[in-house]
Amino acid sequence: MIEQDVFVNDKSELYPGDAAAAILRADDGQVLLQLRDSIEGIFYPGYWGCFGGAIEEDDEGAIFGLQRELREELGVFIDLKAFEYFTTFTFDMSFCGIDTLTRTYFDVSLKSIDADDIVLGEGSAFRFFNAEAALSESNVVPYDAYALWLYFSKSRISATQLRG
């Protein structure tokens, strides 16, 4: 449930930066999403979204930042072998004096993780979603919803269009 007061009326300063996010995939094709806390000072409070977060100065790239974030947010270590690059979104933030930022998505297999071992370190809940549920949920972070749509639609997306 979105607490509209926080989402709409929050006047806290936000600090955007480069980020990495995981499309956490179970063997059955469902994805694990996080219900973001309904607190001031964060992007999209009270929305479902991909696990991940800011790439810090000490991180040696997006994949290492994501591995750290997943350890912090899920309480489990996921080997980099489980990570596969998926896509990167760029955001032109020049309207607020910031250059272009990126959000890099990785397809991350949860094959080696037991869901019972997950200890939520950030957010208010987590849940597995199939494609239909994830894409029809009304309160999914918009850029994560688009990444999920691309992910679930990737077999339909083609570089060329055949004309009859």
CSV table of C-alpha atoms in Angstrom, one decimal, residues 40-151:
chain,number,residue,atom,x,y,z
A,40,GLU,CA,10.9,10.3,3.5
A,41,GLY,CA,14.1,11.0,1.6
A,42,ILE,CA,14.1,8.0,-0.8
A,43,PHE,CA,13.0,7.6,-4.3
A,44,TYR,CA,9.5,5.9,-4.7
A,45,PRO,CA,8.7,5.1,-1.1
A,46,GLY,CA,6.1,2.4,-0.7
A,47,TYR,CA,6.6,1.0,-4.2
A,48,TRP,CA,7.7,-2.4,-5.3
A,49,GLY,CA,11.1,-2.4,-7.0
A,50,CYS,CA,14.2,-4.3,-7.9
A,51,PHE,CA,16.7,-4.9,-5.2
A,52,GLY,CA,19.9,-2.8,-5.6
A,53,GLY,CA,21.0,0.7,-5.1
A,54,ALA,CA,23.7,3.3,-5.4
A,55,ILE,CA,27.1,2.5,-6.7
A,56,GLU,CA,29.5,3.8,-4.1
A,57,GLU,CA,33.0,5.3,-4.7
A,58,ASP,CA,34.7,2.2,-3.3
A,59,ASP,CA,32.8,-0.1,-5.6
A,60,GLU,CA,34.8,-1.3,-8.6
A,61,GLY,CA,31.9,-1.0,-11.0
A,62,ALA,CA,28.2,-1.6,-11.1
A,63,ILE,CA,28.4,-5.4,-10.7
A,64,PHE,CA,30.4,-5.1,-7.5
A,65,GLY,CA,28.1,-2.4,-6.2
A,66,LEU,CA,25.1,-4.6,-6.8
A,67,GLN,CA,26.8,-7.6,-5.1
A,68,ARG,CA,27.4,-5.4,-2.0
A,69,GLU,CA,23.8,-4.0,-2.1
A,70,LEU,CA,22.3,-7.5,-2.3
A,71,ARG,CA,24.4,-8.6,0.7
A,72,GLU,CA,23.1,-5.5,2.6
A,73,GLU,CA,19.5,-5.8,1.5
A,74,LEU,CA,19.1,-9.6,1.5
A,75,GLY,CA,21.7,-10.8,4.0
A,76,VAL,CA,23.1,-13.3,1.6
A,77,PHE,CA,26.2,-13.5,-0.6
A,78,ILE,CA,25.6,-14.1,-4.3
A,79,ASP,CA,28.6,-15.2,-6.4
A,80,LEU,CA,29.3,-13.0,-9.4
A,81,LYS,CA,28.9,-16.0,-11.6
A,82,ALA,CA,25.1,-15.7,-11.0
A,83,PHE,CA,25.1,-12.2,-12.5
A,84,GLU,CA,24.5,-11.6,-16.2
A,85,TYR,CA,24.4,-8.1,-17.6
A,86,PHE,CA,20.9,-7.2,-18.9
A,87,THR,CA,20.6,-3.5,-19.8
A,88,THR,CA,21.5,0.0,-18.8
A,89,PHE,CA,19.1,3.0,-18.6
A,90,THR,CA,20.5,6.5,-18.8
A,91,PHE,CA,18.9,9.5,-17.2
A,92,ASP,CA,19.6,13.1,-18.2
A,93,MET,CA,19.7,15.0,-14.9
A,94,SER,CA,21.0,18.3,-16.3
A,95,PHE,CA,17.8,20.0,-15.2
A,96,CYS,CA,19.1,19.9,-11.6
A,97,GLY,CA,22.8,20.4,-12.4
A,98,ILE,CA,23.8,16.7,-12.5
A,99,ASP,CA,25.2,15.1,-15.6
A,100,THR,CA,23.8,11.8,-17.0
A,101,LEU,CA,23.3,9.0,-14.5
A,102,THR,CA,22.9,5.3,-15.2
A,103,ARG,CA,20.9,2.5,-13.7
A,104,THR,CA,22.4,-0.9,-14.8
A,105,TYR,CA,20.3,-4.0,-14.5
A,106,PHE,CA,21.7,-7.5,-14.1
A,107,ASP,CA,19.8,-10.8,-14.5
A,108,VAL,CA,20.7,-12.6,-11.3
A,109,SER,CA,20.0,-16.3,-10.7
A,110,LEU,CA,18.8,-17.2,-7.2
A,111,LYS,CA,19.6,-20.9,-7.9
A,112,SER,CA,22.2,-21.0,-5.1
A,113,ILE,CA,20.0,-19.1,-2.6
A,114,ASP,CA,17.5,-20.6,-0.3
A,115,ALA,CA,14.6,-18.1,0.2
A,116,ASP,CA,14.5,-19.1,3.9
A,117,ASP,CA,18.1,-17.7,4.2
A,118,ILE,CA,17.0,-14.2,3.2
A,119,VAL,CA,17.0,-11.7,5.9
A,120,LEU,CA,15.5,-8.4,4.8
A,121,GLY,CA,17.9,-5.6,5.6
A,122,GLU,CA,16.2,-2.8,3.8
A,123,GLY,CA,12.6,-2.3,2.7
A,124,SER,CA,9.4,-3.4,4.4
A,125,ALA,CA,8.7,-6.7,2.6
A,126,PHE,CA,9.8,-8.9,-0.3
A,127,ARG,CA,7.7,-11.2,-2.5
A,128,PHE,CA,8.1,-13.3,-5.6
A,129,PHE,CA,6.0,-12.2,-8.6
A,130,ASN,CA,5.3,-14.0,-11.9
A,131,ALA,CA,5.4,-11.9,-15.1
A,132,GLU,CA,1.7,-11.0,-15.1
A,133,ALA,CA,1.6,-10.0,-11.4
A,134,ALA,CA,4.8,-7.9,-11.6
A,135,LEU,CA,3.6,-6.1,-14.8
A,136,SER,CA,0.1,-5.5,-13.6
A,137,GLU,CA,1.0,-4.3,-10.0
A,138,SER,CA,0.1,-0.6,-9.9
A,139,ASN,CA,2.8,0.5,-7.6
A,140,VAL,CA,6.0,-0.7,-9.2
A,141,VAL,CA,8.9,1.8,-9.6
A,142,PRO,CA,8.3,3.0,-13.2
A,143,TYR,CA,11.9,2.4,-14.5
A,144,ASP,CA,12.0,-1.0,-12.8
A,145,ALA,CA,8.6,-1.8,-14.3
A,146,TYR,CA,10.0,-1.0,-17.7
A,147,ALA,CA,13.1,-3.1,-17.1
A,148,LEU,CA,10.9,-6.0,-16.0
A,149,TRP,CA,8.7,-5.6,-19.1
A,150,LEU,CA,11.8,-5.7,-21.3
A,151,TYR,CA,13.1,-8.8,-19.4
